[in-house]
Short mmCIF file of C-alpha atoms in Angstrom, two decimals:
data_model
loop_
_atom_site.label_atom_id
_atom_site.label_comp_id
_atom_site.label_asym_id
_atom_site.label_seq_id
_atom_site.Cartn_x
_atom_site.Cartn_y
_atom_site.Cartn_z
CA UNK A 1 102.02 -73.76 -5.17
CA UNK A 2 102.04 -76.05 -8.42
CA UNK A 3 99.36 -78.08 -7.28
CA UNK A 4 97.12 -74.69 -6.89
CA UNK A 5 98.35 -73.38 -10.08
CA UNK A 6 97.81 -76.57 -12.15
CA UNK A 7 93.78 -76.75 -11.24
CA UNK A 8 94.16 -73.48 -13.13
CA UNK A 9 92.55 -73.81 -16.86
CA UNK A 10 95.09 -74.44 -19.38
CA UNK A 11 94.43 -71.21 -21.60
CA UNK A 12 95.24 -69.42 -17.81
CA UNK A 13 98.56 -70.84 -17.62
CA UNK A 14 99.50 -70.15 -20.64
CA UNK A 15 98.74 -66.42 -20.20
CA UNK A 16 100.54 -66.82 -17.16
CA UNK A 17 103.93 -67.95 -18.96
CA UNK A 18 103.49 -65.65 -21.74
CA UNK A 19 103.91 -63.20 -19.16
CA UNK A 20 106.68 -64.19 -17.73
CA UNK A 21 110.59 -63.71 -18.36
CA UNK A 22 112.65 -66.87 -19.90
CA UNK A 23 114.17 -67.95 -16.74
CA UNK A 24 110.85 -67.79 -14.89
CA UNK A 25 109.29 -69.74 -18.27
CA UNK A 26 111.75 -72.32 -17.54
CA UNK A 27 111.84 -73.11 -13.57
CA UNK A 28 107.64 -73.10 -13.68
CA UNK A 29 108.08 -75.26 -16.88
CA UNK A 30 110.22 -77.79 -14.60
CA UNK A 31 107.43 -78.05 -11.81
CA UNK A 32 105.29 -80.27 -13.55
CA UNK A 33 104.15 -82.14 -16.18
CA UNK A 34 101.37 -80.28 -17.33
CA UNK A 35 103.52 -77.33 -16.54
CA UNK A 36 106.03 -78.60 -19.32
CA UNK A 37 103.39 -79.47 -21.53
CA UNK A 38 102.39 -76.10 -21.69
CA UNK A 39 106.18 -74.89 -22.12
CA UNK A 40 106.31 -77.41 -25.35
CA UNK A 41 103.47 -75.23 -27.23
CA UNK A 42 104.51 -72.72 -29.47
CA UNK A 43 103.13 -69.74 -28.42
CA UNK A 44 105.44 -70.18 -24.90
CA UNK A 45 108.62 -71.78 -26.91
CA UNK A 46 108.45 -68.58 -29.32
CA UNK A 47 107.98 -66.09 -26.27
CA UNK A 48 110.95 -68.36 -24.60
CA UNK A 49 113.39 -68.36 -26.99
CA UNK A 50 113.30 -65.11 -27.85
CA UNK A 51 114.04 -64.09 -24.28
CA UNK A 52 116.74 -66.42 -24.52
CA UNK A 53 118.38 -64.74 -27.60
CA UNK A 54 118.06 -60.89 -25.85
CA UNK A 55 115.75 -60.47 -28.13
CA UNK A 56 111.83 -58.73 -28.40
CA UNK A 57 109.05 -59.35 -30.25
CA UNK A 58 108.45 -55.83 -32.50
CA UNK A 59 104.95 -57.02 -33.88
CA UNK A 60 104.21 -58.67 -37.30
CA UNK A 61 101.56 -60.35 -39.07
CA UNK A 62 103.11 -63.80 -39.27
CA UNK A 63 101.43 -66.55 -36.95
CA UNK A 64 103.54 -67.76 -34.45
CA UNK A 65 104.38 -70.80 -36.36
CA UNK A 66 106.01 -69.23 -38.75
CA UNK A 67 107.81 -66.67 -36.39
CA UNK A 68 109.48 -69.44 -34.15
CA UNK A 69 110.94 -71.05 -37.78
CA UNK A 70 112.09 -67.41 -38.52
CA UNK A 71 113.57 -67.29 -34.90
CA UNK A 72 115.28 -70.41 -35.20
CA UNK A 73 116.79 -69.88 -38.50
CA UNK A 74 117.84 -66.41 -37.02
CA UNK A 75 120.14 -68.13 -34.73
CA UNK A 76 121.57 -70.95 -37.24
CA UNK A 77 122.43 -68.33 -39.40
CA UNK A 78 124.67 -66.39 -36.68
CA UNK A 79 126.21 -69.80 -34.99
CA UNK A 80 127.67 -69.92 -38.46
CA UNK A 81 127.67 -66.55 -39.65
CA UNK A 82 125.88 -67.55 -43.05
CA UNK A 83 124.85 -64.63 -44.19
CA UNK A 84 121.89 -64.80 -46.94
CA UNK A 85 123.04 -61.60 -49.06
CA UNK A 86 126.03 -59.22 -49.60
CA UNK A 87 125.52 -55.54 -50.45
CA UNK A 88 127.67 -52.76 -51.13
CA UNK A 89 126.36 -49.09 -50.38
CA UNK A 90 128.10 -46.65 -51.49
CA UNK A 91 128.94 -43.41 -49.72
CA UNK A 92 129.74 -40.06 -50.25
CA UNK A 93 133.72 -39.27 -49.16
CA UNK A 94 134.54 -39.18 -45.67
CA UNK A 95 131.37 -40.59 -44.11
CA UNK A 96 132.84 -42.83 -41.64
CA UNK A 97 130.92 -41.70 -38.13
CA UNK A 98 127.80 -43.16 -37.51
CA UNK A 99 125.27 -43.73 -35.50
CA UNK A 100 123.28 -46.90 -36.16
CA UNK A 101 119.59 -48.28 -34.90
CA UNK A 102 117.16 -51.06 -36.39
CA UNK A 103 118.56 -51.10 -40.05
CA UNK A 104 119.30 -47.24 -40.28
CA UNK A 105 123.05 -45.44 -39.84
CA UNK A 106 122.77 -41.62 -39.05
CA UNK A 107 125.95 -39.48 -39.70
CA UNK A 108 126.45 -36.49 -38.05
CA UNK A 109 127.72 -33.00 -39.93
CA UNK A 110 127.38 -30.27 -37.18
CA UNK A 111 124.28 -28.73 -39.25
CA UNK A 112 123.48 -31.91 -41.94
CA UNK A 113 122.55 -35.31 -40.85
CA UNK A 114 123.50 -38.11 -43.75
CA UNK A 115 120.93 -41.14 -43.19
CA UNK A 116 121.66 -44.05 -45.13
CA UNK A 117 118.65 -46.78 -45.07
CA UNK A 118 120.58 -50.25 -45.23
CA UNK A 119 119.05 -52.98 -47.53
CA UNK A 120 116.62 -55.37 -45.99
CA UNK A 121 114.51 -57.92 -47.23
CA UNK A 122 111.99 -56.03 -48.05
CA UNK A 123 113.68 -52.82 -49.86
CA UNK A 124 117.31 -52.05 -51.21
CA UNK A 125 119.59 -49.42 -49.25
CA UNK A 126 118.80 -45.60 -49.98
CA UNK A 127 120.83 -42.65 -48.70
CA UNK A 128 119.13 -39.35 -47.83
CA UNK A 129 120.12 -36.04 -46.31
CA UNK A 130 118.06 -33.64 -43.95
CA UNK A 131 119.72 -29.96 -43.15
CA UNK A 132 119.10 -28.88 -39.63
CA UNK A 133 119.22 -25.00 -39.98
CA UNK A 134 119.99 -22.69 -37.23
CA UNK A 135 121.17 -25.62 -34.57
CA UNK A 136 124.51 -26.67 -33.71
CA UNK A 137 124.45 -30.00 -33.29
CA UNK A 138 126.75 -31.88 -30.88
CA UNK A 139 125.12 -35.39 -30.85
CA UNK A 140 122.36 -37.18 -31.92
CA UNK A 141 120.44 -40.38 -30.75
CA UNK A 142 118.15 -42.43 -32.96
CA UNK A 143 115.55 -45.19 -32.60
CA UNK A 144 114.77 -46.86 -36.25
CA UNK A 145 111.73 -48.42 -34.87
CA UNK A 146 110.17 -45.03 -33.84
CA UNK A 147 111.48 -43.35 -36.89
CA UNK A 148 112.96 -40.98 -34.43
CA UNK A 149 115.96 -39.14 -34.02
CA UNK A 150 117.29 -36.98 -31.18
CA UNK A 151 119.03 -34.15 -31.74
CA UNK A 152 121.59 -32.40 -28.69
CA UNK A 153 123.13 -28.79 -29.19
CA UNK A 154 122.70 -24.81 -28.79
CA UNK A 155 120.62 -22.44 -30.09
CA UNK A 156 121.43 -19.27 -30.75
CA UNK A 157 118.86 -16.58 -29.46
CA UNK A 158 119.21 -12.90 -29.47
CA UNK A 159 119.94 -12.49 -25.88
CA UNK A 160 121.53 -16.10 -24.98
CA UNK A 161 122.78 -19.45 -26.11
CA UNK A 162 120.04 -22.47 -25.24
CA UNK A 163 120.83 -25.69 -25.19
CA UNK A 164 118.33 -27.71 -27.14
CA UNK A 165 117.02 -31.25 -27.31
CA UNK A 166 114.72 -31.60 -30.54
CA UNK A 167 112.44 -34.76 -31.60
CA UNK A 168 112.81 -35.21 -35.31
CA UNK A 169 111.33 -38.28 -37.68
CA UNK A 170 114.43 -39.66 -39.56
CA UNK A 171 112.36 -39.93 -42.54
CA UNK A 172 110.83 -36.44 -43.20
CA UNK A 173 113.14 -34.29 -40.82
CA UNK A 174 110.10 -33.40 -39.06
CA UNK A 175 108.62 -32.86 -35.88
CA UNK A 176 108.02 -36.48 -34.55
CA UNK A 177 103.91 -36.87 -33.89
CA UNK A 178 104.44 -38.64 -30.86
CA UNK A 179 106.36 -36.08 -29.17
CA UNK A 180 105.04 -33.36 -26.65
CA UNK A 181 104.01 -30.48 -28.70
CA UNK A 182 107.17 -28.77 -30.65
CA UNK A 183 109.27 -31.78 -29.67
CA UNK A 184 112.22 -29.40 -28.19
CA UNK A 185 113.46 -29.46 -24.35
CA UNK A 186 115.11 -26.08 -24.32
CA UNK A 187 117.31 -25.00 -20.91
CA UNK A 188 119.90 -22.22 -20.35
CA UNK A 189 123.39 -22.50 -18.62
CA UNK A 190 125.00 -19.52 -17.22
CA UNK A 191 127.67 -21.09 -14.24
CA UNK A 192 130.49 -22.35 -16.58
CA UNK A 193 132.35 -19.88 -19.15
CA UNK A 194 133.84 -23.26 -20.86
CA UNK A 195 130.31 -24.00 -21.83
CA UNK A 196 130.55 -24.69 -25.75
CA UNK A 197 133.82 -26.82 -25.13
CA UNK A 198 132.05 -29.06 -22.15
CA UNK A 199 129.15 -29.25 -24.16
CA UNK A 200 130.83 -31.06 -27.10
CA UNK A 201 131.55 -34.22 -24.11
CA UNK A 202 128.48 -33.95 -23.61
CA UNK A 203 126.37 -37.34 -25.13
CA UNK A 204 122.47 -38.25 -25.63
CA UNK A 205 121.67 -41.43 -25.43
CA UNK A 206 117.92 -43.11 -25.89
CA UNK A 207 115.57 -45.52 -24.45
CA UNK A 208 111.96 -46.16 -25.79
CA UNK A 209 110.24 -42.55 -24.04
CA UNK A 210 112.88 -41.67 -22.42
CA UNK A 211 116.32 -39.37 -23.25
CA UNK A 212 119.62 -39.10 -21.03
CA UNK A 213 121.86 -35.67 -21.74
CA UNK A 214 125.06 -36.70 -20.06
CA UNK A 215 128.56 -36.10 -19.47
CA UNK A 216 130.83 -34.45 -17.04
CA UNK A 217 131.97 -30.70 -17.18
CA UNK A 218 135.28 -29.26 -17.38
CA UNK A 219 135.35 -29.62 -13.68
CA UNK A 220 134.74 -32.75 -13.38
CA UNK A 221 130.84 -32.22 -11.75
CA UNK A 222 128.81 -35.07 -13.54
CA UNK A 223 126.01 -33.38 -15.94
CA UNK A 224 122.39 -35.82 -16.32
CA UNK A 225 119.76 -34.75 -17.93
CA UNK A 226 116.52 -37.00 -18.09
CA UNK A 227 113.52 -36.49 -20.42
CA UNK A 228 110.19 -38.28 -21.32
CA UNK A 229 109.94 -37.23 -24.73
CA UNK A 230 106.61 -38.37 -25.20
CA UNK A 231 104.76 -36.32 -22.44
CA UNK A 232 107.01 -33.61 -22.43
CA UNK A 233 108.54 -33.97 -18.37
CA UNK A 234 111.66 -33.62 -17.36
CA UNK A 235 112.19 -36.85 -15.00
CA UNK A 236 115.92 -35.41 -13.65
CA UNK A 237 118.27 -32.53 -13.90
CA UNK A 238 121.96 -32.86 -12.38
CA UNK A 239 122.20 -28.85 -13.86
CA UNK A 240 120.33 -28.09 -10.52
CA UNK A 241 120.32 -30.97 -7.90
CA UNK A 242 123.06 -33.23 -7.64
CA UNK A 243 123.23 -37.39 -8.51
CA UNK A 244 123.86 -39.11 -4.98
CA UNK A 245 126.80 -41.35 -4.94
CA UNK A 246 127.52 -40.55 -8.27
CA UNK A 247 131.00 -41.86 -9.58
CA UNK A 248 134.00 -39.17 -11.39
CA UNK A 249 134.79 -39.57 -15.25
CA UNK A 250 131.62 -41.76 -15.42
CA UNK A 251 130.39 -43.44 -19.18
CA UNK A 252 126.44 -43.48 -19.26
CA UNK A 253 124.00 -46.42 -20.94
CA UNK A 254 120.86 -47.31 -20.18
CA UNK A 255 119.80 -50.54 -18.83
CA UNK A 256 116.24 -49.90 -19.70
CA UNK A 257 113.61 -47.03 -19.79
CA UNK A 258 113.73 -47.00 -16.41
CA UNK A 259 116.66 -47.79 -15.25
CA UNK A 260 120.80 -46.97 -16.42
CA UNK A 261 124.43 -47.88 -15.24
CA UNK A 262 127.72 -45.19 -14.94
CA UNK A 263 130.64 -46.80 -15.24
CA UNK A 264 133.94 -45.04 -13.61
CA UNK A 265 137.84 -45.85 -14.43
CA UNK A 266 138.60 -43.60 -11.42
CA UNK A 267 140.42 -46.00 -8.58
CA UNK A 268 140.22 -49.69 -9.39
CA UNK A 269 136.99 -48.55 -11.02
CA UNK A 270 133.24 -49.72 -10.68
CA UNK A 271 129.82 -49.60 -12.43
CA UNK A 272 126.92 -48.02 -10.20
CA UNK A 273 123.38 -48.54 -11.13
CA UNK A 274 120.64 -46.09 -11.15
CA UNK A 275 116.75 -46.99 -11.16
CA UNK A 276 114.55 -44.10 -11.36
CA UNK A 277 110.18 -43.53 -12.42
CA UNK A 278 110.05 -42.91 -16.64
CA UNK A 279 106.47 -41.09 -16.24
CA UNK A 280 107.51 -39.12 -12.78
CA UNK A 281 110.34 -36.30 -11.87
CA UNK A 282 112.14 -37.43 -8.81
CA UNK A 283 115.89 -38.41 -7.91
CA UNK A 284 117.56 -41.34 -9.35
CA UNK A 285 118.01 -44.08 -6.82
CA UNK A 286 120.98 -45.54 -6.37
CA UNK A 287 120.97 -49.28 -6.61
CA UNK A 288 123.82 -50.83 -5.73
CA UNK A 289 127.45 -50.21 -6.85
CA UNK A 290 129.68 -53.35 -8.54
CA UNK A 291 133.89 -53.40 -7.97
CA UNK A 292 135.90 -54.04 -10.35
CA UNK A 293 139.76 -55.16 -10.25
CA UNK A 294 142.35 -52.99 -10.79
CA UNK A 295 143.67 -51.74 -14.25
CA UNK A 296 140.10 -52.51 -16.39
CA UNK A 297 140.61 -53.88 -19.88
CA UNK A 298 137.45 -53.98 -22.36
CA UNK A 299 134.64 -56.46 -20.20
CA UNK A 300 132.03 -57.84 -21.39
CA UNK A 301 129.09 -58.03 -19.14
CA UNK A 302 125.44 -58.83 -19.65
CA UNK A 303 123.01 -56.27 -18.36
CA UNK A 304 120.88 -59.22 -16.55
CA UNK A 305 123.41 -59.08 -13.70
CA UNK A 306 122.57 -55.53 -12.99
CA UNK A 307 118.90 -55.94 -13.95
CA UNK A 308 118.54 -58.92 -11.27
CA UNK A 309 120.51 -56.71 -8.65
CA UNK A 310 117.68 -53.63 -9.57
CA UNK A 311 114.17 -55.50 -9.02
CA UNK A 312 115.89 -57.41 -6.28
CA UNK A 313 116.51 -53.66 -4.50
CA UNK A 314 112.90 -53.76 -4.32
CA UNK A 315 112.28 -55.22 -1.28
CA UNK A 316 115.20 -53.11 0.69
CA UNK A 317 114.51 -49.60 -1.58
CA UNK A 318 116.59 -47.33 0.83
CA UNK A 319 119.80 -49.06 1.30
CA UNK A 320 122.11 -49.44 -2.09
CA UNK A 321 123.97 -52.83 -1.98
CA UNK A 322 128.17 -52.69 -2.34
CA UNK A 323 128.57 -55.50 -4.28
CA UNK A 324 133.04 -56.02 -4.35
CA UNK A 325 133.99 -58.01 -7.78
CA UNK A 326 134.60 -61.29 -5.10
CA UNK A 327 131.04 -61.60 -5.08
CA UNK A 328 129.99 -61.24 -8.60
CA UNK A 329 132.91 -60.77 -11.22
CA UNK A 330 133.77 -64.64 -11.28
CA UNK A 331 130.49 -65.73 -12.41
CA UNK A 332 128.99 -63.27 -14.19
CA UNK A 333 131.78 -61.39 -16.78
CA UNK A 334 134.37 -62.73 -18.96
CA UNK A 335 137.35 -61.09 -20.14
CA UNK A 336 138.20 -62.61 -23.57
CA UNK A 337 141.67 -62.61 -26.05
CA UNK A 338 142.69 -59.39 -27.15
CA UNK A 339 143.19 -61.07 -31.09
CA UNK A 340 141.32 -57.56 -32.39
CA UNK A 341 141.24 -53.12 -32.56
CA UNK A 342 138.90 -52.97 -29.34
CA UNK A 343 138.01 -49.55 -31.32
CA UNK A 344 136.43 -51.09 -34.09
CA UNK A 345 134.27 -53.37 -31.64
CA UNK A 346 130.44 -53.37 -32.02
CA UNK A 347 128.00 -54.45 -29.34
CA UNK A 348 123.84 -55.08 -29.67
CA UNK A 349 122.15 -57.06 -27.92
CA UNK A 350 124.08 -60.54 -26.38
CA UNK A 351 126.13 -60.08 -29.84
CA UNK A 352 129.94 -58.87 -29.68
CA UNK A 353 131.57 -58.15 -33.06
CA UNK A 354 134.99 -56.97 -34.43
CA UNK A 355 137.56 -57.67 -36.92
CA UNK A 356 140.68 -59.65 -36.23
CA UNK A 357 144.38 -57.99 -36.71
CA UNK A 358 145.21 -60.56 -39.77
CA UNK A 359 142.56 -57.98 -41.34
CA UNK A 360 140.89 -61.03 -43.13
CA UNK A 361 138.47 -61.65 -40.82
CA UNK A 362 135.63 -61.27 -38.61
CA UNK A 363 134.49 -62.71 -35.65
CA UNK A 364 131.36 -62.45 -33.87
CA UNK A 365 130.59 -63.07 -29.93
CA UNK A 366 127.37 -64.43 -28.75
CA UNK A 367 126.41 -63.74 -25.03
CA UNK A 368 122.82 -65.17 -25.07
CA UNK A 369 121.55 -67.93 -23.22
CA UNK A 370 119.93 -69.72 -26.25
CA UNK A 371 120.40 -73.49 -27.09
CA UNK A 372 123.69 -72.81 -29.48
CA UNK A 373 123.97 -74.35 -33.13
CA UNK A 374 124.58 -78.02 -32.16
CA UNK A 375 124.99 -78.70 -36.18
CA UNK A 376 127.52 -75.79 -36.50
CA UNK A 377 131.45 -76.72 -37.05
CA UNK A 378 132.70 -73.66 -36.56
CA UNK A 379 131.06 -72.26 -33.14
CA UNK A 380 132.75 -72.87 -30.54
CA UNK A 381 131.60 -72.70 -26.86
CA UNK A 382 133.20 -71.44 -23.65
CA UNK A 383 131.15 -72.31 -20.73
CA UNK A 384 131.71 -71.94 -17.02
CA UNK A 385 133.88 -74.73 -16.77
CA UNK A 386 136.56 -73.08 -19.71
CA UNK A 387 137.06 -69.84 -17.56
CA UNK A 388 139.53 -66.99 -18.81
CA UNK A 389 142.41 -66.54 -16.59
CA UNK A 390 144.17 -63.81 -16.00
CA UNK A 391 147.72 -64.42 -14.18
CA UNK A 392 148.71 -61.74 -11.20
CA UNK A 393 151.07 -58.70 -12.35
CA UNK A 394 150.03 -59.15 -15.78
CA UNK A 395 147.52 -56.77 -15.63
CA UNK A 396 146.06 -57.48 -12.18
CA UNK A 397 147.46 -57.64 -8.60
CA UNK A 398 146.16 -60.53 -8.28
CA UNK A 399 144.72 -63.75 -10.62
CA UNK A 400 141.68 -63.10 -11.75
CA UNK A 401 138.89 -65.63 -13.01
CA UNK A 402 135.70 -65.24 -15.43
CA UNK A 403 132.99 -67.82 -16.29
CA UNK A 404 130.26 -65.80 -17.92
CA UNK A 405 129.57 -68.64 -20.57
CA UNK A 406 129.85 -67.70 -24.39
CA UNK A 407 130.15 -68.83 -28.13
CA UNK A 408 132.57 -67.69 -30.57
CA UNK A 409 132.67 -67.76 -34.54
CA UNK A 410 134.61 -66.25 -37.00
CA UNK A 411 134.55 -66.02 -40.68
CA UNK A 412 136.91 -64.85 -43.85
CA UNK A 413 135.46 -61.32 -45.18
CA UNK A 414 135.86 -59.95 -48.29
CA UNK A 415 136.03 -56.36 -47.02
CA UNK A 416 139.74 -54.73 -47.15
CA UNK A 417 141.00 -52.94 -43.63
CA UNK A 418 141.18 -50.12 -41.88
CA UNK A 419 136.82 -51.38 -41.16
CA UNK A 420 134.87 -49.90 -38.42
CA UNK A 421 132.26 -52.52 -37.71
CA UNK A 422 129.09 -52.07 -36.65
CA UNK A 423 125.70 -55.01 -35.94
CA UNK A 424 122.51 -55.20 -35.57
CA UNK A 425 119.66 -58.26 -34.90
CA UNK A 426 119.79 -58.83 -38.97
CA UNK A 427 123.35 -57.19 -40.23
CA UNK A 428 127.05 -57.46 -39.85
CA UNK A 429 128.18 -53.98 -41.57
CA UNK A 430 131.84 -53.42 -42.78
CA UNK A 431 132.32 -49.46 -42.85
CA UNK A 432 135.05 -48.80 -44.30
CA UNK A 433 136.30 -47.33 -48.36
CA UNK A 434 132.62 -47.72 -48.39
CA UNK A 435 129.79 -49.87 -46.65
CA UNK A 436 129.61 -53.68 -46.91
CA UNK A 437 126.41 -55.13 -45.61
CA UNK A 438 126.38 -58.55 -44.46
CA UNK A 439 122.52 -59.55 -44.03
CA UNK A 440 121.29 -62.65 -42.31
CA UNK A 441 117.53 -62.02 -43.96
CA UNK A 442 117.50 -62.70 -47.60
CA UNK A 443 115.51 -59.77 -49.96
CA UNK A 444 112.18 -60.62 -50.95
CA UNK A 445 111.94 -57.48 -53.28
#
């Protein structure tokens, strides 16, 4: 197949690559010469690495050059936690909930939404508040990048209570221009008398064009709601047809627009993943279901795994695999010391953060696959061959083994506890008496 591919013309192949995922990058790069050659250019090493680090390219006008110097110095800066500038923002009293995308934190006040803009390095932090009349809101979702916000509650009418999904620009607290016309997803529920209590479970959660409404009712029935903002359809309702194979007391992310993961504590507990068509109503399918040993602490686990399982499920669409934690729980999770408040634990990306109990500290986890900081003192690596043990009866029935390779560093703060931390591709934020940015791109303004 290399032979074919490398009579190709060279500006071919490197469409080709570009194309491609990081792995895939790789194993063609290792084909061939000319193959590898190709891999070496930056255009492919940019598109590569940045795979590599979780992360995705979100358009600019700098030449690729300079984006793969930016990209590099990106991950130096978090192998050692050298952050480039220190702000404090402050807040008004008893702002400590947020919600956080892409630079912005969103605060949530039943009718008022507090938005607080952190600094960057191209403008200083600015705090603004919007006033949502006549809507109750019970949770919100938000996507910086989109300047969009999502906003879940009820709406009172003069002869029932709607529930109500609304489309709002963070910026202007106004209907978002992309959105099908009005931006609001209104549906009634008359079954459950417990209605206003089950609806504050109830959570919305975002990806790209597409919106998940989900929780479980006082009964214990699992609630989904699925909605393409953007074109106005809704993809799934679990209100009136039911989510097969669908797990009790289930937590809801996304993997992707297009496909999400419920994990249950019910048993010895598993996640089950979901694929389903962003642009077309129809019933989730169920993918394949992943066990998990007895008694769960906090696991860290990169989506990949289930990813890989999902377009793999392509070839055999109607059968869902049973995947038992034997088969895929060694290799591909890790459980790691318990030195920190699991509550105050932030996730984006392949980046882990939280503060350690001496209260002096923070320390930040890095999933990725990217070539770590080779110069860096302080990161340390566990790979495959440093596995975390845990010994039978201390948790588990039985010993159990993870390998799921990572890097660890940690670094004095000068932030004073109780901190809720939060991250983001350029920020370590301290939220605590007030808000402590730690930013990894220094201001230009």
């Amino acid at each position: 197949m290399s032979s074919s591919l490398s009579s190709l013309p060279q500006e071919l192949l490197t469409e080709i690559m570009i194309r491609l995922d990081s792995h895939s990058i790789l194993q063609m790069a290792l084909t061939s010469r000319s193959f590898y050659a190709i891999f070496q250019s930056t255009p492919i090493r940019y598109i590569y690495e940045l795979g590599m680090n979780s992360l995705q390219d979100a358009g600019s006008s700098k030449s690729t050059d300079e984006l793969l110097v930016l990209l590099r110095d990106w991950q130096k800066a978090w192998a050692t936690l050298e952050w480039k500038s220190l702000t404090t923002v402050e807040l008004p009293p008893n702002q400590q909930s947020f919600k956080q995308s892409a630079g912005i934190l969103v605060e949530l006040d039943e009718t008022d939404l507090l938005v607080v803009y952190l600094p960057s390095s191209t403008q200083p932090s600015r705090t603004i508040r919007h006033s949502i009349d006549g809507m109750h809101i019970y949770d919100v979702a938000i996507d910086g990048n989109q300047d969009l916000v999502i906003l879940a509650g009820h709406f009172e009418l003069p002869d029932k209570r709607c529930i109500r999904l609304y489309c709002r620009t963070i910026s202007m607290n106004e209907v978002h221009p992309n959105a099908t016309p009005g931006g609001i997803l209104e549906f009634d529920i008359h079954e459950d008398k417990h209605r206003e209590r089950n609806l504050r479970t109830m959570q919305v959660t975002l990806a790209d064009d597409v919106v998940a409404f989900c929780g479980y009712w006082r009964e214990g029935r699992p609630r989904l709601l699925l909605w393409n903002w953007t074109a106005g359809l809704v993809l799934f309702n679990s209100f009136e047809d039911l989510l097969p194979d669908c797990p009790p007391n289930l937590s809801f992310d996304f993997l992707r627009r297009d496909a999400f993961l419920l994990t249950s504590a019910a048993s010895s507990g598993q996640i089950v993943v979901y694929r389903f068509s962003p642009t077309a109503p129809g019933t989730p399918v169920h993918v394949a279901s992943f066990g998990l040993p007895p008694i769960v602490p906090p696991i860290s686990v990169l989506s990949s795994t289930f990813l890989r399982y999902m377009d793999d499920s392509a070839s055999n669409p109607s059968e869902a695999r049973d995947v038992p934690w034997e088969m895929w729980g060694e290799r591909e999770s890790r459980f790691t010391e318990m030195d920190h408040d699991v509550s105050s634990r932030s996730i984006h990306g392949s980046h882990v953060v939280h503060g350690l109990h001496d209260g002096t500290s923070v320390e930040v986890l890095d999933f990725s696959s990217g070539l770590p900081c080779l110069t860096s003192t302080t990161c340390k690596r566990h790979g495959s061959d440093s596995p975390t043990v845990v010994p039978r009866k201390q948790i588990f029935l039985q010993d159990v083994v993870t390998r799921l390779p990572y890097r660890v560093v940690s670094k004095v703060i000068e932030a004073k506890p109780p901190i809720n931390w939060k991250i983001d591709e350029q920020r370590i934020i301290a939220l605590g008496v007030g808000l402590l940015v730690h930013s990894f791109a220094a201001p230009t303004y």
